[in-house]
PDB file of C-alpha atoms in Angstrom:
ATOM      1  CA  MET H  16       0.009  -0.030  -0.053  1.00 70.00           C
ATOM      2  CA  PHE H  17       2.806   2.455   0.912  1.00 88.00           C
ATOM      3  CA  LYS H  18       5.674   0.753  -0.943  1.00 88.00           C
ATOM      4  CA  ASN H  19       6.164   3.732  -3.219  1.00 91.00           C
ATOM      5  CA  TYR H  20       4.863   6.455  -0.849  1.00 94.00           C
ATOM      6  CA  ARG H  21       6.938   9.566  -1.251  1.00 94.00           C
ATOM      7  CA  LYS H  22       9.728   7.375  -2.731  1.00 93.00           C
ATOM      8  CA  HIS H  23      11.387  10.372  -4.335  1.00 94.00           C
ATOM      9  CA  ASP H  24      11.645  12.161  -0.965  1.00 95.00           C
ATOM     10  CA  LEU H  25      12.878   9.029   0.719  1.00 94.00           C
ATOM     11  CA  ASN H  26      15.575   8.548  -1.974  1.00 94.00           C
ATOM     12  CA  ASN H  27      16.682  12.088  -1.659  1.00 95.00           C
ATOM     13  CA  ASN H  28      16.941  11.848   2.117  1.00 95.00           C
ATOM     14  CA  ILE H  29      18.739   8.555   1.898  1.00 94.00           C
ATOM     15  CA  LYS H  30      21.331  10.122  -0.436  1.00 94.00           C
ATOM     16  CA  ILE H  31      21.871  12.945   2.045  1.00 94.00           C
ATOM     17  CA  MET H  32      22.306  10.473   4.938  1.00 93.00           C
ATOM     18  CA  ASP H  33      24.404   8.144   2.793  1.00 91.00           C
ATOM     19  CA  VAL H  34      22.708   5.015   4.136  1.00 90.00           C
ATOM     20  CA  THR H  35      20.665   2.266   2.504  1.00 88.00           C
ATOM     21  CA  PRO H  36      18.189   1.394   3.888  1.00 91.00           C
ATOM     22  CA  LEU H  37      16.949   3.663   6.619  1.00 94.00           C
ATOM     23  CA  ASP H  38      16.528   1.476   9.727  1.00 95.00           C
ATOM     24  CA  ILE H  39      13.761   2.475  12.092  1.00 97.00           C
ATOM     25  CA  MET H  40      13.084   0.811  15.424  1.00 97.00           C
ATOM     26  CA  ILE H  41       9.340   0.626  16.379  1.00 97.00           C
ATOM     27  CA  THR H  42       8.803   0.313  20.080  1.00 96.00           C
ATOM     28  CA  GLY H  43       6.240   0.950  22.789  1.00 95.00           C
ATOM     29  CA  VAL H  44       4.317  -0.730  25.540  1.00 94.00           C
ATOM     30  CA  THR H  45       2.648  -4.053  25.042  1.00 92.00           C
ATOM     31  CA  GLY H  46      -0.619  -3.588  23.177  1.00 91.00           C
ATOM     32  CA  ALA H  47       0.249  -0.238  21.699  1.00 94.00           C
ATOM     33  CA  GLY H  48      -0.111  -1.685  18.170  1.00 93.00           C
ATOM     34  CA  LYS H  49       3.489  -1.852  16.878  1.00 94.00           C
ATOM     35  CA  SER H  50       2.974  -5.020  14.858  1.00 91.00           C
ATOM     36  CA  THR H  51      -0.454  -3.799  13.606  1.00 93.00           C
ATOM     37  CA  THR H  52       1.260  -0.567  12.486  1.00 95.00           C
ATOM     38  CA  ILE H  53       3.794  -2.570  10.460  1.00 94.00           C
ATOM     39  CA  ASN H  54       1.043  -4.676   8.876  1.00 92.00           C
ATOM     40  CA  SER H  55      -0.944  -1.501   7.984  1.00 94.00           C
ATOM     41  CA  ILE H  56       2.065   0.116   6.263  1.00 93.00           C
ATOM     42  CA  PHE H  57       2.740  -3.065   4.301  1.00 90.00           C
ATOM     43  CA  ASN H  58      -0.995  -3.805   3.674  1.00 84.00           C
ATOM     44  CA  LYS H  59      -0.489  -7.396   4.605  1.00 75.00           C
ATOM     45  CA  SER H  60      -0.097  -9.547   7.669  1.00 72.00           C
ATOM     46  CA  LEU H  61       3.662  -9.758   8.292  1.00 70.00           C
ATOM     47  CA  ALA H  62       4.082  -9.133  11.992  1.00 56.00           C
ATOM     48  CA  GLU H  63       2.215 -11.325  14.440  1.00 53.00           C
ATOM     49  CA  VAL H  64      -0.373  -9.379  16.394  1.00 47.00           C
ATOM     50  CA  GLY H  65      -1.167 -10.132  20.003  1.00 41.00           C
ATOM     51  CA  ARG H  66      -4.715 -10.475  21.178  1.00 38.00           C
ATOM     52  CA  GLY H  67      -5.950  -9.747  24.647  1.00 38.00           C
ATOM     53  CA  VAL H  68      -3.185  -9.271  27.176  1.00 36.00           C
ATOM     54  CA  GLU H  69      -0.726 -11.678  25.659  1.00 40.00           C
ATOM     55  CA  PRO H  70       2.091  -9.921  23.760  1.00 37.00           C
ATOM     56  CA  GLU H  71       3.033 -11.467  20.461  1.00 43.00           C
ATOM     57  CA  THR H  72       6.390  -9.840  19.668  1.00 42.00           C
ATOM     58  CA  MET H  73       8.963 -11.542  21.897  1.00 46.00           C
ATOM     59  CA  GLY H  74      12.000 -11.121  19.677  1.00 62.00           C
ATOM     60  CA  LEU H  75      13.308  -8.639  17.188  1.00 79.00           C
ATOM     61  CA  ASN H  76      12.025  -8.805  13.602  1.00 86.00           C
ATOM     62  CA  SER H  77      12.758  -6.679  10.573  1.00 89.00           C
ATOM     63  CA  TYR H  78      10.585  -5.915   7.547  1.00 91.00           C
ATOM     64  CA  THR H  79      11.810  -4.217   4.413  1.00 90.00           C
ATOM     65  CA  LEU H  80       9.232  -1.964   2.718  1.00 88.00           C
ATOM     66  CA  ASN H  81      11.398  -1.026  -0.223  1.00 88.00           C
ATOM     67  CA  ASP H  82      15.112  -0.407  -0.935  1.00 87.00           C
ATOM     68  CA  CYS H  83      14.849   2.709   1.235  1.00 90.00           C
ATOM     69  CA  LEU H  84      13.054   1.717   4.399  1.00 92.00           C
ATOM     70  CA  ARG H  85      13.334  -1.139   6.923  1.00 93.00           C
ATOM     71  CA  LEU H  86      11.261  -1.355  10.072  1.00 94.00           C
ATOM     72  CA  TRP H  87      12.226  -3.296  13.235  1.00 94.00           C
ATOM     73  CA  ASP H  88       9.465  -4.703  15.484  1.00 93.00           C
ATOM     74  CA  THR H  89      10.461  -4.962  19.134  1.00 94.00           C
ATOM     75  CA  PRO H  90       8.938  -6.558  22.251  1.00 92.00           C
ATOM     76  CA  GLY H  91       6.815  -4.252  24.304  1.00 92.00           C
ATOM     77  CA  LEU H  92       7.361  -3.168  27.894  1.00 94.00           C
ATOM     78  CA  GLY H  93       4.745  -3.569  30.594  1.00 92.00           C
ATOM     79  CA  ASP H  94       4.756  -7.393  31.001  1.00 89.00           C
ATOM     80  CA  GLY H  95       6.288  -7.409  34.499  1.00 93.00           C
ATOM     81  CA  ILE H  96       9.643  -6.515  35.959  1.00 93.00           C
ATOM     82  CA  LYS H  97      11.576  -9.567  34.762  1.00 95.00           C
ATOM     83  CA  GLN H  98      10.235  -9.497  31.202  1.00 94.00           C
ATOM     84  CA  ASP H  99      10.793  -5.789  30.981  1.00 95.00           C
ATOM     85  CA  GLN H 100      14.377  -6.251  31.869  1.00 95.00           C
ATOM     86  CA  ILE H 101      14.776  -8.886  29.165  1.00 94.00           C
ATOM     87  CA  HIS H 102      13.000  -6.771  26.602  1.00 94.00           C
ATOM     88  CA  SER H 103      14.831  -3.624  27.559  1.00 96.00           C
ATOM     89  CA  LYS H 104      18.192  -5.436  27.027  1.00 95.00           C
ATOM     90  CA  LYS H 105      17.073  -6.575  23.598  1.00 95.00           C
ATOM     91  CA  ILE H 106      16.148  -3.069  22.578  1.00 96.00           C
ATOM     92  CA  ILE H 107      19.328  -1.543  23.935  1.00 96.00           C
ATOM     93  CA  ASP H 108      21.460  -4.279  22.284  1.00 95.00           C
ATOM     94  CA  LEU H 109      19.831  -3.372  18.942  1.00 95.00           C
ATOM     95  CA  LEU H 110      20.475   0.295  19.517  1.00 96.00           C
ATOM     96  CA  TYR H 111      24.199  -0.508  20.020  1.00 94.00           C
ATOM     97  CA  LYS H 112      24.450  -2.788  17.029  1.00 93.00           C
ATOM     98  CA  THR H 113      27.104  -1.133  14.817  1.00 93.00           C
ATOM     99  CA  TYR H 114      28.835  -1.293  11.512  1.00 91.00           C
ATOM    100  CA  SER H 115      32.163   0.129  10.458  1.00 91.00           C
ATOM    101  CA  LEU H 116      32.896   2.366   7.520  1.00 89.00           C
ATOM    102  CA  ASP H 117      36.053   4.342   6.770  1.00 88.00           C
ATOM    103  CA  SER H 118      37.341   3.565  10.309  1.00 88.00           C
ATOM    104  CA  ASN H 119      34.192   4.949  11.885  1.00 90.00           C
ATOM    105  CA  ASN H 120      31.492   3.114  13.849  1.00 92.00           C
ATOM    106  CA  TYR H 121      27.914   3.805  13.076  1.00 94.00           C
ATOM    107  CA  GLY H 122      24.672   2.746  14.721  1.00 94.00           C
ATOM    108  CA  PHE H 123      22.628   0.216  12.735  1.00 93.00           C
ATOM    109  CA  ILE H 124      19.410   1.861  13.932  1.00 96.00           C
ATOM    110  CA  ASP H 125      18.917   5.358  12.490  1.00 97.00           C
ATOM    111  CA  MET H 126      15.697   6.396  14.214  1.00 97.00           C
ATOM    112  CA  VAL H 127      13.292   5.193  16.892  1.00 98.00           C
ATOM    113  CA  LEU H 128       9.453   5.501  16.687  1.00 98.00           C
ATOM    114  CA  ILE H 129       7.715   5.140  20.025  1.00 97.00           C
ATOM    115  CA  ILE H 130       4.068   4.293  19.711  1.00 97.00           C
ATOM    116  CA  ILE H 131       1.638   5.361  22.446  1.00 95.00           C
ATOM    117  CA  GLU H 132      -1.988   4.120  22.759  1.00 93.00           C
ATOM    118  CA  GLY H 133      -4.615   6.665  22.095  1.00 90.00           C
ATOM    119  CA  SER H 134      -6.182   5.928  25.466  1.00 84.00           C
ATOM    120  CA  ASN H 135      -2.832   6.620  27.282  1.00 74.00           C
ATOM    121  CA  ARG H 136      -3.429   3.450  29.215  1.00 73.00           C
ATOM    122  CA  ASP H 137       0.044   3.051  30.562  1.00 78.00           C
ATOM    123  CA  MET H 138       1.965   6.365  30.371  1.00 88.00           C
ATOM    124  CA  GLY H 139       4.163   5.388  33.284  1.00 91.00           C
ATOM    125  CA  THR H 140       5.671   2.541  31.298  1.00 93.00           C
ATOM    126  CA  ASN H 141       6.001   4.847  28.294  1.00 92.00           C
ATOM    127  CA  TYR H 142       7.973   7.354  30.334  1.00 92.00           C
ATOM    128  CA  LYS H 143      10.209   4.543  31.665  1.00 93.00           C
ATOM    129  CA  LEU H 144      10.771   3.349  28.062  1.00 95.00           C
ATOM    130  CA  ILE H 145      11.725   6.821  26.914  1.00 93.00           C
ATOM    131  CA  ASN H 146      13.769   7.846  30.007  1.00 92.00           C
ATOM    132  CA  GLU H 147      15.609   4.561  30.813  1.00 94.00           C
ATOM    133  CA  VAL H 148      15.813   2.596  27.562  1.00 96.00           C
ATOM    134  CA  ILE H 149      15.669   4.932  24.487  1.00 96.00           C
ATOM    135  CA  VAL H 150      17.001   8.405  25.299  1.00 93.00           C
ATOM    136  CA  PRO H 151      20.179   7.294  27.030  1.00 93.00           C
ATOM    137  CA  ASN H 152      21.112   5.170  24.046  1.00 95.00           C
ATOM    138  CA  ILE H 153      20.286   7.289  20.953  1.00 95.00           C
ATOM    139  CA  GLN H 154      20.364  10.980  20.168  1.00 94.00           C
ATOM    140  CA  ARG H 155      17.067  12.708  21.200  1.00 93.00           C
ATOM    141  CA  GLU H 156      16.491  14.288  17.761  1.00 94.00           C
ATOM    142  CA  ARG H 157      16.251  10.703  16.304  1.00 96.00           C
ATOM    143  CA  VAL H 158      13.303   9.831  18.584  1.00 96.00           C
ATOM    144  CA  LEU H 159       9.711  10.325  17.347  1.00 97.00           C
ATOM    145  CA  VAL H 160       6.456   9.601  18.993  1.00 96.00           C
ATOM    146  CA  ALA H 161       3.072   8.701  17.438  1.00 97.00           C
ATOM    147  CA  ILE H 162      -0.372   7.924  18.917  1.00 97.00           C
ATOM    148  CA  ASN H 163      -2.052   4.787  17.610  1.00 97.00           C
ATOM    149  CA  GLN H 164      -5.578   3.538  18.187  1.00 96.00           C
ATOM    150  CA  ALA H 165      -7.084   6.890  17.510  1.00 97.00           C
ATOM    151  CA  ASP H 166     -10.459   5.182  17.058  1.00 96.00           C
ATOM    152  CA  MET H 167     -10.449   3.903  20.637  1.00 95.00           C
ATOM    153  CA  ALA H 168      -9.106   7.096  22.325  1.00 94.00           C
ATOM    154  CA  MET H 169     -12.589   7.677  23.737  1.00 94.00           C
ATOM    155  CA  LYS H 170     -13.396   4.031  24.188  1.00 92.00           C
ATOM    156  CA  GLY H 171     -14.784   3.778  20.654  1.00 93.00           C
ATOM    157  CA  ARG H 172     -17.159   6.712  20.970  1.00 96.00           C
ATOM    158  CA  HIS H 173     -17.365   9.402  18.301  1.00 97.00           C
ATOM    159  CA  TRP H 174     -15.609   7.368  15.706  1.00 97.00           C
ATOM    160  CA  ASP H 175     -17.247   7.696  12.213  1.00 97.00           C
ATOM    161  CA  SER H 176     -17.149   4.043  11.064  1.00 96.00           C
ATOM    162  CA  LEU H 177     -18.835   4.843   7.750  1.00 97.00           C
ATOM    163  CA  ASN H 178     -16.277   7.393   6.716  1.00 98.00           C
ATOM    164  CA  ASN H 179     -13.393   5.857   8.730  1.00 97.00           C
ATOM    165  CA  LYS H 180     -12.438   9.028  10.589  1.00 97.00           C
ATOM    166  CA  PRO H 181     -12.954  10.717  13.936  1.00 97.00           C
ATOM    167  CA  LYS H 182     -16.009  12.848  14.430  1.00 98.00           C
ATOM    168  CA  GLU H 183     -15.423  16.391  15.397  1.00 97.00           C
ATOM    169  CA  ARG H 184     -15.651  15.784  19.215  1.00 97.00           C
ATOM    170  CA  LEU H 185     -13.006  12.893  18.941  1.00 97.00           C
ATOM    171  CA  LYS H 186     -10.807  14.981  16.675  1.00 97.00           C
ATOM    172  CA  GLU H 187     -10.762  17.760  19.263  1.00 97.00           C
ATOM    173  CA  PHE H 188      -9.942  15.241  21.914  1.00 95.00           C
ATOM    174  CA  LEU H 189      -7.059  13.778  19.870  1.00 96.00           C
ATOM    175  CA  ASP H 190      -5.692  17.225  19.096  1.00 96.00           C
ATOM    176  CA  ALA H 191      -5.724  17.964  22.791  1.00 94.00           C
ATOM    177  CA  GLN H 192      -4.016  14.621  23.468  1.00 93.00           C
ATOM    178  CA  VAL H 193      -1.171  15.539  21.117  1.00 95.00           C
ATOM    179  CA  ILE H 194      -0.426  18.731  23.075  1.00 95.00           C
ATOM    180  CA  SER H 195      -0.867  16.920  26.344  1.00 92.00           C
ATOM    181  CA  ILE H 196       1.514  14.151  25.430  1.00 92.00           C
ATOM    182  CA  GLN H 197       4.164  16.591  24.299  1.00 93.00           C
ATOM    183  CA  SER H 198       3.891  18.396  27.581  1.00 93.00           C
ATOM    184  CA  ARG H 199       3.762  15.286  29.721  1.00 89.00           C
ATOM    185  CA  VAL H 200       6.750  13.647  28.082  1.00 91.00           C
ATOM    186  CA  LYS H 201       8.753  16.865  28.506  1.00 92.00           C
ATOM    187  CA  GLU H 202       7.786  17.053  32.187  1.00 91.00           C
ATOM    188  CA  ALA H 203       8.472  13.398  32.889  1.00 88.00           C
ATOM    189  CA  THR H 204      11.582  12.892  30.858  1.00 88.00           C
ATOM    190  CA  GLY H 205      12.956  16.268  29.853  1.00 89.00           C
ATOM    191  CA  VAL H 206      12.695  15.402  26.238  1.00 90.00           C
ATOM    192  CA  ASP H 207      11.188  17.866  23.751  1.00 93.00           C
ATOM    193  CA  ILE H 208       9.489  15.612  21.201  1.00 94.00           C
ATOM    194  CA  ILE H 209       8.352  16.581  17.783  1.00 95.00           C
ATOM    195  CA  LYS H 210       4.615  17.065  17.538  1.00 96.00           C
ATOM    196  CA  PRO H 211       3.142  13.540  17.396  1.00 97.00           C
ATOM    197  CA  VAL H 212       0.589  12.388  14.859  1.00 97.00           C
ATOM    198  CA  TYR H 213      -2.392  10.240  15.616  1.00 97.00           C
ATOM    199  CA  TYR H 214      -3.676   7.359  13.525  1.00 98.00           C
ATOM    200  CA  SER H 215      -5.389   4.021  13.661  1.00 97.00           C
ATOM    201  CA  ALA H 216      -3.381   1.153  12.222  1.00 96.00           C
ATOM    202  CA  GLU H 217      -6.375  -1.162  12.724  1.00 94.00           C
ATOM    203  CA  ASN H 218      -8.532   1.022  10.434  1.00 96.00           C
ATOM    204  CA  ASN H 219      -5.748   2.281   8.150  1.00 96.00           C
ATOM    205  CA  TYR H 220      -6.618   5.817   9.158  1.00 97.00           C
ATOM    206  CA  ASN H 221      -3.963   8.581   8.833  1.00 97.00           C
ATOM    207  CA  VAL H 222      -1.135   6.098   8.351  1.00 97.00           C
ATOM    208  CA  ASP H 223       0.203   8.359   5.572  1.00 97.00           C
ATOM    209  CA  ALA H 224       0.612  11.053   8.234  1.00 97.00           C
ATOM    210  CA  LEU H 225       2.685   8.642  10.285  1.00 97.00           C
ATOM    211  CA  LEU H 226       4.927   8.053   7.239  1.00 97.00           C
ATOM    212  CA  ASP H 227       5.130  11.776   6.696  1.00 97.00           C
ATOM    213  CA  LEU H 228       6.298  12.184  10.284  1.00 98.00           C
ATOM    214  CA  LEU H 229       9.136   9.689   9.604  1.00 97.00           C
ATOM    215  CA  ILE H 230      10.151  11.022   6.231  1.00 96.00           C
ATOM    216  CA  ASP H 231      10.015  14.726   7.149  1.00 97.00           C
ATOM    217  CA  ASN H 232      12.229  14.110  10.241  1.00 97.00           C
ATOM    218  CA  MET H 233      14.851  11.847   8.807  1.00 96.00           C
ATOM    219  CA  PRO H 234      18.369  12.665  10.084  1.00 96.00           C
ATOM    220  CA  LYS H 235      20.872  14.389   7.785  1.00 95.00           C
ATOM    221  CA  ASN H 236      23.727  11.986   8.551  1.00 94.00           C
ATOM    222  CA  ARG H 237      24.688   8.616   9.810  1.00 94.00           C
ATOM    223  CA  ARG H 238      24.422   7.929  13.584  1.00 95.00           C
ATOM    224  CA  THR H 239      27.918   7.917  14.976  1.00 91.00           C
ATOM    225  CA  ILE H 240      28.737   5.745  18.011  1.00 87.00           C
ATOM    226  CA  GLY H 241      31.928   5.948  20.021  1.00 70.00           C
TER     227      GLY H 241
END
C-alpha cells in the first residue's frame, strides 16, 4: 500500500544520509499496536499481532518496505519487571548494534518511533521506556512519538465508522492529546518531542501522516557511536 509512498523524498533523504536502507526501530508498551502498524504500512499480515493481554512480539524482527526503508518490530514493555528487563536489554542491544565504515563506527538503527496508545493506558511505562531505555542510548532528535488507536481514544465513541475517521468531538480530543503528550513527556523525561501524529493502524486511518512524520524528520547523517 505504501511501498512507493513519497519514494522520491525518501531517496533524496537517503542520499543525504548516505545510508541504504533507513533502519527504524518501532517500540512501545505491550498492546500499543506496533505489529499492527507494520502490517498496515505493508498492507499485509507480516508481524504477528497479540490478542488480549498476551504480547506476540517476543523477539526482534525486521521488515523491508522497499530499498529505502526497513522497520524493526520490538517486544513491548509492561509485562512485568523480569520480562521488561529482558525486553529492555534486547532493545538496547539493537540500539548499540554497529557497523564500520572508513574507520568509523555507526549505529545500525537510524531512528526510533515510540508508539503510544490513544487511550494513554500506561503512560508510566512509556515514560520509563523513553527515559531509561531509549533516550540514554540514541540521540534525542532521532526519537519520534506517534499515537495509535485513535479510534479507541474515547473508548470507541465518536468514531465515524462509515467514513473511517474521527467525528469532530473525537478529533478535538485527539488534538488535545497531542499537546498533552508533548507536555507530559517533557515534564516526565525532559525530552522535547516533535509534535506527534495520531492514527489508527487497525482501520488504516492517517497512516500516511505517520509516514510523513518519519520522512520529514529523517536525520541528515549517519548515527555515530563511540
